[in-house]
mmCIF file of C-alpha atoms and ligand atoms in Angstrom:
data_model
loop_
_atom_site.group_PDB
_atom_site.id
_atom_site.type_symbol
_atom_site.label_atom_id
_atom_site.label_comp_id
_atom_site.label_asym_id
_atom_site.label_seq_id
_atom_site.Cartn_x
_atom_site.Cartn_y
_atom_site.Cartn_z
ATOM 1 C CA MET A 1 20.964 -1.473 -18.478
ATOM 2 C CA SER A 2 17.710 0.395 -18.130
ATOM 3 C CA VAL A 3 14.437 -1.164 -16.989
ATOM 4 C CA THR A 4 11.034 0.512 -16.681
ATOM 5 C CA ALA A 5 8.310 -1.000 -14.493
ATOM 6 C CA THR A 6 4.729 -0.073 -13.720
ATOM 7 C CA ALA A 7 2.854 -0.839 -10.488
ATOM 8 C CA TYR A 8 -0.482 0.131 -9.011
ATOM 9 C CA PRO A 9 -1.454 1.024 -5.465
ATOM 10 C CA ASN A 10 -3.413 -1.363 -3.309
ATOM 11 C CA ILE A 11 -5.975 -0.664 -0.629
ATOM 12 C CA ALA A 12 -5.999 -2.988 2.361
ATOM 13 C CA LEU A 13 -9.300 -4.532 3.432
ATOM 14 C CA ILE A 14 -7.484 -6.097 6.372
ATOM 15 C CA LYS A 15 -4.928 -3.502 7.394
ATOM 16 C CA TYR A 16 -1.213 -3.621 8.016
ATOM 17 C CA TRP A 17 -0.562 -1.427 11.024
ATOM 18 C CA GLY A 18 2.543 -2.022 13.103
ATOM 19 C CA LYS A 19 5.868 -3.785 12.714
ATOM 20 C CA ARG A 20 7.523 -6.399 14.869
ATOM 21 C CA ASP A 21 10.863 -5.633 13.174
ATOM 22 C CA ASP A 22 11.479 -2.102 11.910
ATOM 23 C CA ALA A 23 14.622 -2.892 9.920
ATOM 24 C CA LEU A 24 13.213 -5.860 7.989
ATOM 25 C CA HIS A 25 9.655 -4.479 7.794
ATOM 26 C CA LEU A 26 8.160 -7.556 9.407
ATOM 27 C CA PRO A 27 4.551 -6.807 10.324
ATOM 28 C CA GLU A 28 2.659 -7.709 13.490
ATOM 29 C CA THR A 29 -0.316 -8.925 11.466
ATOM 30 C CA SER A 30 -1.035 -10.403 8.073
ATOM 31 C CA SER A 31 -2.988 -8.086 5.773
ATOM 32 C CA LEU A 32 -5.149 -8.440 2.667
ATOM 33 C CA SER A 33 -5.690 -5.917 -0.096
ATOM 34 C CA LEU A 34 -7.155 -5.116 -3.475
ATOM 35 C CA THR A 35 -4.831 -3.701 -6.127
ATOM 36 C CA LEU A 36 -6.439 -0.817 -8.005
ATOM 37 C CA GLY A 37 -6.410 -0.087 -11.720
ATOM 38 C CA VAL A 38 -5.738 3.653 -11.182
ATOM 39 C CA PHE A 39 -2.877 5.857 -9.952
ATOM 40 C CA ALA A 40 -0.016 3.852 -11.473
ATOM 41 C CA THR A 41 3.606 4.566 -10.676
ATOM 42 C CA VAL A 42 6.049 4.225 -13.573
ATOM 43 C CA THR A 43 9.711 3.925 -12.607
ATOM 44 C CA THR A 44 12.841 3.626 -14.717
ATOM 45 C CA VAL A 45 16.121 2.456 -13.222
ATOM 46 C CA THR A 46 19.289 2.912 -15.245
ATOM 47 C CA VAL A 47 22.485 1.364 -13.909
ATOM 48 C CA SER A 48 25.626 3.146 -15.011
ATOM 49 C CA ASP A 49 29.429 3.003 -14.566
ATOM 50 C CA GLU A 50 29.548 6.749 -14.910
ATOM 51 C CA LEU A 51 27.530 7.784 -11.868
ATOM 52 C CA ALA A 52 29.373 8.645 -8.637
ATOM 53 C CA ALA A 53 26.107 8.598 -6.679
ATOM 54 C CA ASP A 54 22.515 7.508 -7.170
ATOM 55 C CA SER A 55 20.251 10.152 -8.612
ATOM 56 C CA VAL A 56 16.517 10.150 -7.962
ATOM 57 C CA THR A 57 13.857 12.244 -9.663
ATOM 58 C CA VAL A 58 10.125 12.310 -9.064
ATOM 59 C CA ALA A 59 8.166 13.703 -12.010
ATOM 60 C CA GLU A 60 11.455 14.935 -13.497
ATOM 61 C CA VAL A 61 12.302 17.003 -10.410
ATOM 62 C CA PRO A 62 15.097 15.991 -7.989
ATOM 63 C CA ALA A 63 13.534 14.001 -5.152
ATOM 64 C CA PRO A 64 13.386 15.439 -1.614
ATOM 65 C CA PRO A 65 16.500 14.256 0.300
ATOM 66 C CA ARG A 66 14.588 11.999 2.699
ATOM 67 C CA PHE A 67 12.892 10.136 -0.146
ATOM 68 C CA ALA A 68 16.140 9.972 -2.158
ATOM 69 C CA ALA A 69 17.876 8.437 0.885
ATOM 70 C CA ARG A 70 15.114 5.837 1.191
ATOM 71 C CA VAL A 71 15.514 4.916 -2.482
ATOM 72 C CA THR A 72 19.305 4.664 -2.114
ATOM 73 C CA GLY A 73 18.856 2.411 0.930
ATOM 74 C CA PHE A 74 16.595 0.200 -1.172
ATOM 75 C CA LEU A 75 19.067 0.153 -4.091
ATOM 76 C CA ASP A 76 21.775 -0.923 -1.611
ATOM 77 C CA LEU A 77 19.696 -4.030 -0.867
ATOM 78 C CA VAL A 78 19.420 -4.771 -4.589
ATOM 79 C CA ARG A 79 23.161 -4.136 -5.100
ATOM 80 C CA ASP A 80 23.971 -6.542 -2.251
ATOM 81 C CA LEU A 81 21.798 -9.226 -3.857
ATOM 82 C CA ALA A 82 23.381 -8.617 -7.270
ATOM 83 C CA GLY A 83 26.974 -8.160 -6.068
ATOM 84 C CA ASP A 84 27.129 -5.010 -8.177
ATOM 85 C CA ARG A 85 28.271 -1.717 -6.651
ATOM 86 C CA ARG A 86 27.393 0.522 -9.602
ATOM 87 C CA ARG A 87 25.139 3.486 -8.964
ATOM 88 C CA ALA A 88 21.839 4.108 -10.657
ATOM 89 C CA GLN A 89 19.539 6.780 -11.908
ATOM 90 C CA VAL A 90 15.932 6.395 -10.773
ATOM 91 C CA CYS A 91 13.182 8.326 -12.548
ATOM 92 C CA THR A 92 9.723 7.843 -11.097
ATOM 93 C CA VAL A 93 6.368 9.302 -12.022
ATOM 94 C CA ASN A 94 3.291 8.916 -9.854
ATOM 95 C CA THR A 95 -0.061 9.401 -11.527
ATOM 96 C CA GLY A 96 -1.884 9.662 -8.180
ATOM 97 C CA PRO A 97 -1.446 11.960 -5.159
ATOM 98 C CA THR A 98 1.710 11.230 -3.146
ATOM 99 C CA GLY A 99 1.682 10.679 0.606
ATOM 100 C CA ALA A 100 -2.050 11.254 0.962
ATOM 101 C CA GLY A 101 -3.098 7.812 2.147
ATOM 102 C CA LEU A 102 -3.554 6.564 -1.396
ATOM 103 C CA ALA A 103 -0.777 4.017 -1.237
ATOM 104 C CA SER A 104 1.789 5.864 -3.357
ATOM 105 C CA SER A 105 4.566 4.113 -1.444
ATOM 106 C CA ALA A 106 3.019 0.721 -2.267
ATOM 107 C CA SER A 107 2.970 1.345 -6.014
ATOM 108 C CA GLY A 108 6.276 3.216 -5.784
ATOM 109 C CA PHE A 109 8.324 0.498 -4.125
ATOM 110 C CA ALA A 110 6.649 -2.300 -6.083
ATOM 111 C CA ALA A 111 7.630 -0.552 -9.328
ATOM 112 C CA LEU A 112 11.116 0.131 -7.956
ATOM 113 C CA ALA A 113 11.573 -3.507 -6.903
ATOM 114 C CA PHE A 114 10.755 -4.685 -10.440
ATOM 115 C CA ALA A 115 12.785 -2.005 -12.225
ATOM 116 C CA ALA A 116 15.844 -2.114 -9.936
ATOM 117 C CA SER A 117 16.086 -5.907 -9.755
ATOM 118 C CA GLY A 118 15.821 -6.060 -13.552
ATOM 119 C CA ALA A 119 18.339 -3.290 -14.120
ATOM 120 C CA TYR A 120 20.864 -5.025 -11.835
ATOM 121 C CA GLY A 121 20.349 -8.303 -13.683
ATOM 122 C CA LEU A 122 18.557 -10.226 -10.947
ATOM 123 C CA ASP A 123 16.049 -12.845 -12.008
ATOM 124 C CA LEU A 124 13.583 -12.905 -9.108
ATOM 125 C CA ASP A 125 10.264 -14.716 -8.961
ATOM 126 C CA ARG A 126 7.181 -12.910 -7.662
ATOM 127 C CA ARG A 127 7.605 -14.173 -4.132
ATOM 128 C CA ALA A 128 11.177 -12.859 -4.002
ATOM 129 C CA LEU A 129 10.043 -9.578 -5.571
ATOM 130 C CA SER A 130 7.313 -9.295 -2.952
ATOM 131 C CA ARG A 131 9.854 -9.825 -0.153
ATOM 132 C CA LEU A 132 12.148 -7.266 -1.768
ATOM 133 C CA ALA A 133 9.367 -4.687 -2.241
ATOM 134 C CA ARG A 134 8.441 -5.201 1.435
ATOM 135 C CA ARG A 135 11.865 -3.872 2.405
ATOM 136 C CA GLY A 136 11.040 -0.579 0.662
ATOM 137 C CA SER A 137 7.547 -0.235 2.094
ATOM 138 C CA GLY A 138 5.551 -2.981 3.763
ATOM 139 C CA SER A 139 2.401 -2.468 1.727
ATOM 140 C CA ALA A 140 4.424 -2.621 -1.525
ATOM 141 C CA SER A 141 4.741 -6.385 -1.022
ATOM 142 C CA ARG A 142 1.052 -6.651 -1.975
ATOM 143 C CA SER A 143 1.217 -4.491 -5.136
ATOM 144 C CA ILE A 144 3.341 -7.153 -6.815
ATOM 145 C CA TYR A 145 0.019 -8.908 -7.521
ATOM 146 C CA GLY A 146 -3.157 -7.804 -9.217
ATOM 147 C CA GLY A 147 -6.575 -8.228 -7.614
ATOM 148 C CA PHE A 148 -6.725 -9.468 -4.046
ATOM 149 C CA ALA A 149 -3.475 -10.315 -2.263
ATOM 150 C CA GLN A 150 -2.522 -11.379 1.229
ATOM 151 C CA TRP A 151 0.746 -10.350 2.823
ATOM 152 C CA HIS A 152 1.731 -13.029 5.314
ATOM 153 C CA ARG A 153 3.198 -11.712 8.541
ATOM 154 C CA GLY A 154 5.636 -14.611 8.434
ATOM 155 C CA GLU A 155 7.039 -16.396 11.435
ATOM 156 C CA GLY A 156 10.055 -15.652 13.555
ATOM 157 C CA SER A 157 12.622 -12.908 13.375
ATOM 158 C CA GLY A 158 15.753 -12.244 11.337
ATOM 159 C CA ALA A 159 16.310 -14.399 8.262
ATOM 160 C CA ALA A 160 13.407 -16.742 9.098
ATOM 161 C CA GLY A 161 11.013 -13.799 9.349
ATOM 162 C CA ASP A 162 12.382 -12.254 6.160
ATOM 163 C CA LEU A 163 11.943 -15.494 4.199
ATOM 164 C CA SER A 164 8.395 -16.139 5.385
ATOM 165 C CA SER A 165 6.922 -12.649 5.048
ATOM 166 C CA TYR A 166 5.670 -12.100 1.487
ATOM 167 C CA ALA A 167 2.405 -11.602 -0.360
ATOM 168 C CA GLU A 168 0.451 -14.060 -2.492
ATOM 169 C CA PRO A 169 -2.633 -13.655 -4.654
ATOM 170 C CA VAL A 170 -6.045 -14.538 -3.244
ATOM 171 C CA GLU A 171 -8.715 -15.724 -5.659
ATOM 172 C CA ALA A 172 -12.244 -14.350 -5.416
ATOM 173 C CA PRO A 173 -13.822 -15.262 -8.757
ATOM 174 C CA ARG A 174 -17.389 -14.701 -7.554
ATOM 175 C CA LEU A 175 -16.840 -11.021 -6.795
ATOM 176 C CA ASP A 176 -16.949 -8.112 -9.230
ATOM 177 C CA PRO A 177 -15.891 -5.279 -6.927
ATOM 178 C CA ALA A 178 -15.140 -1.601 -7.310
ATOM 179 C CA LEU A 179 -13.526 0.826 -4.903
ATOM 180 C CA VAL A 180 -14.907 4.318 -5.175
ATOM 181 C CA VAL A 181 -12.241 6.753 -4.022
ATOM 182 C CA ALA A 182 -13.488 9.985 -2.444
ATOM 183 C CA LEU A 183 -10.580 12.378 -2.437
ATOM 184 C CA VAL A 184 -11.153 14.655 0.526
ATOM 185 C CA ASP A 185 -7.716 16.200 0.671
ATOM 186 C CA ALA A 186 -4.839 15.436 -1.710
ATOM 187 C CA ARG A 187 -2.147 17.095 0.414
ATOM 188 C CA GLU A 188 0.658 15.139 1.995
ATOM 189 C CA LYS A 189 -0.196 13.945 5.498
ATOM 190 C CA ALA A 190 1.237 15.636 8.593
ATOM 191 C CA VAL A 191 2.379 12.433 10.345
ATOM 192 C CA ASP A 192 3.813 9.794 8.047
ATOM 193 C CA SER A 193 2.442 6.303 8.459
ATOM 194 C CA ARG A 194 5.787 4.847 9.523
ATOM 195 C CA GLU A 195 5.995 7.189 12.521
ATOM 196 C CA ALA A 196 2.266 6.816 13.226
ATOM 197 C CA MET A 197 2.375 3.024 13.346
ATOM 198 C CA ARG A 198 5.516 3.032 15.488
ATOM 199 C CA ARG A 199 3.866 5.377 17.963
ATOM 200 C CA THR A 200 0.705 3.263 17.984
ATOM 201 C CA VAL A 201 2.589 0.023 18.683
ATOM 202 C CA GLU A 202 4.621 1.621 21.467
ATOM 203 C CA THR A 203 1.950 3.660 23.235
ATOM 204 C CA SER A 204 -1.624 2.673 22.366
ATOM 205 C CA PRO A 205 -3.443 0.469 24.901
ATOM 206 C CA PHE A 206 -5.845 -0.457 22.090
ATOM 207 C CA TYR A 207 -3.165 -1.874 19.826
ATOM 208 C CA ARG A 208 -2.878 -5.480 21.105
ATOM 209 C CA PRO A 209 -6.657 -6.062 21.145
ATOM 210 C CA TRP A 210 -6.829 -4.891 17.526
ATOM 211 C CA VAL A 211 -4.011 -7.279 16.557
ATOM 212 C CA GLN A 212 -6.016 -10.136 18.036
ATOM 213 C CA SER A 213 -9.274 -9.117 16.402
ATOM 214 C CA SER A 214 -7.479 -8.661 13.094
ATOM 215 C CA GLU A 215 -6.553 -12.359 13.048
ATOM 216 C CA GLN A 216 -10.240 -13.259 13.260
ATOM 217 C CA ASP A 217 -11.093 -10.587 10.678
ATOM 218 C CA LEU A 218 -8.624 -12.194 8.267
ATOM 219 C CA ARG A 219 -10.131 -15.653 8.709
ATOM 220 C CA ASP A 220 -13.640 -14.244 8.244
ATOM 221 C CA MET A 221 -12.449 -12.313 5.187
ATOM 222 C CA HIS A 222 -11.211 -15.478 3.481
ATOM 223 C CA THR A 223 -14.581 -17.130 4.078
ATOM 224 C CA ALA A 224 -16.421 -14.088 2.680
ATOM 225 C CA LEU A 225 -14.141 -13.813 -0.378
ATOM 226 C CA ALA A 226 -14.502 -17.505 -1.172
ATOM 227 C CA ALA A 227 -18.292 -17.221 -0.863
ATOM 228 C CA GLY A 228 -18.375 -14.091 -3.046
ATOM 229 C CA ASP A 229 -20.289 -12.379 -0.239
ATOM 230 C CA LEU A 230 -19.644 -8.677 -0.886
ATOM 231 C CA ALA A 231 -21.679 -7.511 2.119
ATOM 232 C CA ALA A 232 -19.611 -9.663 4.469
ATOM 233 C CA VAL A 233 -16.352 -8.579 2.796
ATOM 234 C CA GLY A 234 -17.380 -4.948 3.236
ATOM 235 C CA GLU A 235 -18.496 -5.304 6.847
ATOM 236 C CA ILE A 236 -15.252 -7.013 7.820
ATOM 237 C CA ALA A 237 -13.147 -4.445 5.952
ATOM 238 C CA GLU A 238 -14.994 -1.540 7.544
ATOM 239 C CA ARG A 239 -14.697 -2.865 11.083
ATOM 240 C CA ASN A 240 -11.025 -3.712 10.604
ATOM 241 C CA ALA A 241 -10.233 -0.194 9.319
ATOM 242 C CA LEU A 242 -12.211 1.618 12.011
ATOM 243 C CA GLY A 243 -10.485 -0.557 14.595
ATOM 244 C CA MET A 244 -7.101 0.420 13.174
ATOM 245 C CA HIS A 245 -8.033 4.103 13.473
ATOM 246 C CA ALA A 246 -9.157 3.466 17.051
ATOM 247 C CA THR A 247 -5.691 2.149 17.889
ATOM 248 C CA MET A 248 -4.212 5.418 16.585
ATOM 249 C CA LEU A 249 -6.617 7.520 18.608
ATOM 250 C CA GLY A 250 -5.291 5.680 21.644
ATOM 251 C CA ALA A 251 -1.654 6.521 20.811
ATOM 252 C CA ARG A 252 0.116 9.133 22.906
ATOM 253 C CA PRO A 253 0.018 11.669 21.430
ATOM 254 C CA ALA A 254 -2.974 10.573 19.346
ATOM 255 C CA VAL A 255 -2.795 10.254 15.575
ATOM 256 C CA ARG A 256 -5.972 11.210 13.771
ATOM 257 C CA TYR A 257 -6.111 10.943 10.002
ATOM 258 C CA PHE A 258 -9.807 11.492 9.410
ATOM 259 C CA SER A 259 -11.150 14.999 9.011
ATOM 260 C CA PRO A 260 -14.659 16.473 9.206
ATOM 261 C CA GLY A 261 -14.846 15.918 5.454
ATOM 262 C CA SER A 262 -14.012 12.221 5.899
ATOM 263 C CA MET A 263 -16.835 11.952 8.448
ATOM 264 C CA ARG A 264 -19.358 13.413 6.040
ATOM 265 C CA VAL A 265 -18.349 10.808 3.464
ATOM 266 C CA LEU A 266 -18.636 8.039 6.086
ATOM 267 C CA ASP A 267 -22.135 9.321 6.953
ATOM 268 C CA ARG A 268 -23.040 9.180 3.300
ATOM 269 C CA VAL A 269 -21.915 5.563 3.124
ATOM 270 C CA LEU A 270 -24.182 4.739 6.073
ATOM 271 C CA ALA A 271 -27.051 6.498 4.302
ATOM 272 C CA LEU A 272 -26.398 4.483 1.153
ATOM 273 C CA ARG A 273 -26.530 1.266 3.161
ATOM 274 C CA ALA A 274 -29.747 2.366 4.848
ATOM 275 C CA ALA A 275 -31.142 2.853 1.339
ATOM 276 C CA GLY A 276 -30.189 -0.709 0.427
ATOM 277 C CA VAL A 277 -26.919 -0.162 -1.450
ATOM 278 C CA ALA A 278 -24.096 -2.465 -0.322
ATOM 279 C CA ALA A 279 -21.326 0.116 0.205
ATOM 280 C CA TYR A 280 -18.602 -0.104 2.836
ATOM 281 C CA ALA A 281 -15.888 2.355 3.771
ATOM 282 C CA THR A 282 -12.216 1.942 4.473
ATOM 283 C CA MET A 283 -9.607 4.586 5.286
ATOM 284 C CA ASP A 284 -5.841 4.596 5.486
ATOM 285 C CA ALA A 285 -3.191 7.003 6.682
ATOM 286 C CA GLY A 286 -5.003 10.064 5.394
ATOM 287 C CA PRO A 287 -8.463 11.657 5.232
ATOM 288 C CA ASN A 288 -9.501 10.100 1.919
ATOM 289 C CA VAL A 289 -12.245 7.490 1.960
ATOM 290 C CA LYS A 290 -12.449 4.417 -0.257
ATOM 291 C CA VAL A 291 -15.810 2.749 -0.624
ATOM 292 C CA LEU A 292 -16.107 -0.893 -1.563
ATOM 293 C CA CYS A 293 -19.150 -1.884 -3.579
ATOM 294 C CA ASP A 294 -20.229 -4.089 -6.450
ATOM 295 C CA ARG A 295 -19.050 -2.753 -9.807
ATOM 296 C CA ARG A 296 -22.694 -2.456 -10.908
ATOM 297 C CA ASP A 297 -23.426 -0.057 -8.025
ATOM 298 C CA SER A 298 -20.255 2.001 -8.474
ATOM 299 C CA ALA A 299 -21.792 4.804 -10.558
ATOM 300 C CA GLU A 300 -24.576 5.285 -8.013
ATOM 301 C CA VAL A 301 -22.114 5.237 -5.122
ATOM 302 C CA ALA A 302 -19.795 7.673 -6.898
ATOM 303 C CA ALA A 303 -22.679 10.062 -7.573
ATOM 304 C CA ALA A 304 -23.752 9.930 -3.917
ATOM 305 C CA LEU A 305 -20.238 10.612 -2.651
ATOM 306 C CA ALA A 306 -19.784 13.458 -5.147
ATOM 307 C CA GLU A 307 -22.904 15.081 -3.709
ATOM 308 C CA THR A 308 -21.229 15.524 -0.331
ATOM 309 C CA ASP A 309 -19.443 18.859 -0.338
ATOM 310 C CA SER A 310 -16.395 17.099 1.151
ATOM 311 C CA ALA A 311 -15.186 15.158 -1.847
ATOM 312 C CA ILE A 312 -13.019 17.271 -4.122
ATOM 313 C CA ARG A 313 -12.806 14.398 -6.585
ATOM 314 C CA VAL A 314 -14.492 11.019 -6.820
ATOM 315 C CA LEU A 315 -13.302 8.243 -9.035
ATOM 316 C CA VAL A 316 -14.209 4.631 -9.554
ATOM 317 C CA ALA A 317 -11.361 2.125 -9.382
ATOM 318 C CA THR A 318 -11.763 -1.491 -10.400
ATOM 319 C CA PRO A 319 -9.208 -4.227 -9.699
ATOM 320 C CA GLY A 320 -5.879 -3.586 -11.372
ATOM 321 C CA PRO A 321 -2.949 -5.725 -12.493
ATOM 322 C CA GLY A 322 0.197 -6.704 -10.668
ATOM 323 C CA ALA A 323 3.483 -4.906 -11.115
ATOM 324 C CA ALA A 324 5.225 -5.586 -14.411
ATOM 325 C CA VAL A 325 8.193 -4.596 -16.496
ATOM 326 C CA SER A 326 6.982 -2.223 -19.182
ATOM 327 C CA GLY A 327 10.232 -1.351 -20.951
ATOM 328 C CA LEU A 328 13.824 -2.454 -21.409
ATOM 329 C CA GLY A 329 16.790 -0.615 -22.817
ATOM 330 C CA GLU A 330 20.540 -0.508 -23.061
ATOM 331 C CA SER A 331 20.542 3.253 -22.743
ATOM 332 C CA SER A 332 23.134 5.165 -20.777
ATOM 333 C CA ALA A 333 22.130 7.310 -17.834
ATOM 334 C CA ASP A 334 22.497 10.390 -20.051
ATOM 335 C CA ASP A 335 19.436 9.437 -22.048
ATOM 336 C CA HIS A 336 17.185 10.279 -19.141
ATOM 337 C CA ARG A 337 18.638 13.630 -18.197
HETATM 338 C C1 2P0 B 1 -2.120 -0.749 4.719
HETATM 339 N N1 2P0 B 1 -1.093 1.380 5.516
HETATM 340 O O1 2P0 B 1 -2.310 -1.931 5.033
HETATM 341 C C2 2P0 B 1 -1.904 0.255 5.840
HETATM 342 C C3 2P0 B 1 -3.183 0.824 6.326
HETATM 343 C C4 2P0 B 1 -1.688 2.614 5.897
HETATM 344 C C5 2P0 B 1 -2.904 2.261 6.650
HETATM 345 O O2 2P0 B 1 0.563 0.140 4.727
HETATM 346 O O3 2P0 B 1 6.588 1.776 7.066
HETATM 347 O O4 2P0 B 1 3.804 2.949 3.651
HETATM 348 O O5 2P0 B 1 6.810 1.742 4.589
HETATM 349 O O6 2P0 B 1 6.116 -0.332 5.796
HETATM 350 O O7 2P0 B 1 3.506 0.433 3.761
HETATM 351 C C6 2P0 B 1 1.073 2.382 4.927
HETATM 352 O O8 2P0 B 1 2.296 1.966 5.382
HETATM 353 O O9 2P0 B 1 4.590 1.656 5.677
HETATM 354 C C7 2P0 B 1 0.170 1.231 5.055
HETATM 355 P P1 2P0 B 1 6.108 1.184 5.773
HETATM 356 P P2 2P0 B 1 3.583 1.717 4.469
HETATM 357 O O10 2P0 B 1 -2.155 -0.372 3.522
#
């Protein structure tokens, strides 16, 4: 059985940064994101009797061992759920930069959750798929849905935590947003986000205060989304993201993802606001900057960001769809070699 699924990255407006359970990927805080309509990941999983081991390719090239091991670990979860020990071939193609703070692991594990659960014959609803995707990468739980989504931190540990930590869609019908992505550097980051968040939780004196403020940010964000108040949404998102980066600067040793180029883009966003354009920045585990604005202002914002000599590429993303199965087949693993 072969299943192909497509998923899109999401950018958090209220960030996920830090786990209370590393094995189950249970977060310290709830987070809220917008799924983008760009940089899809397309993944095909083919289950076969003939494979002695899982095989994983990324863009038709054998995956690096660390990533292949992560995929196999994820497939083991799916095999346990399905009671099926057969091995699988995983072929994944990312249309965006990988490991550059553009949420490639979110789209990647959301697509893998859909494709693998389908290929192993599981019939999971979106909540179960979100919980499953979470086990691959926390932020992937949110890419199961299009538009805005909240990943609940859930309550408790062990099975109770696992059952209660999933994402759900959040309606914001009065907003027509865009995220303008300023690509400052498309290279893979030096410190991966998993290590960076672990170090932050364990060593940063600024971490707990951010966790507390994030709870208020989330409540305020719901109010702003319901009111369709883009300026409030942007202000809350910007302060939440800068606060997250402050926690990392307090880690020992510090983790710093923004670069001089990122700063020039952030300055440009401030200049846009001073000129009356509602534009607000957020940044993740990398130097790239994403700017939230109204869709009608997105061309102006994109032009302004492109004028900085820091952005090597600027593109306008509007809200994208949730993960979905895009192909089914009965093909054998050989078909994909
Ligand atoms: C987020 N990030 O909310 C935050 C903001 C990066 C900065 O989720 O360890 O790849 O696989 O659960 O999901 C990146 O972390 O981490 C992330 P794991 P993930 O989007």
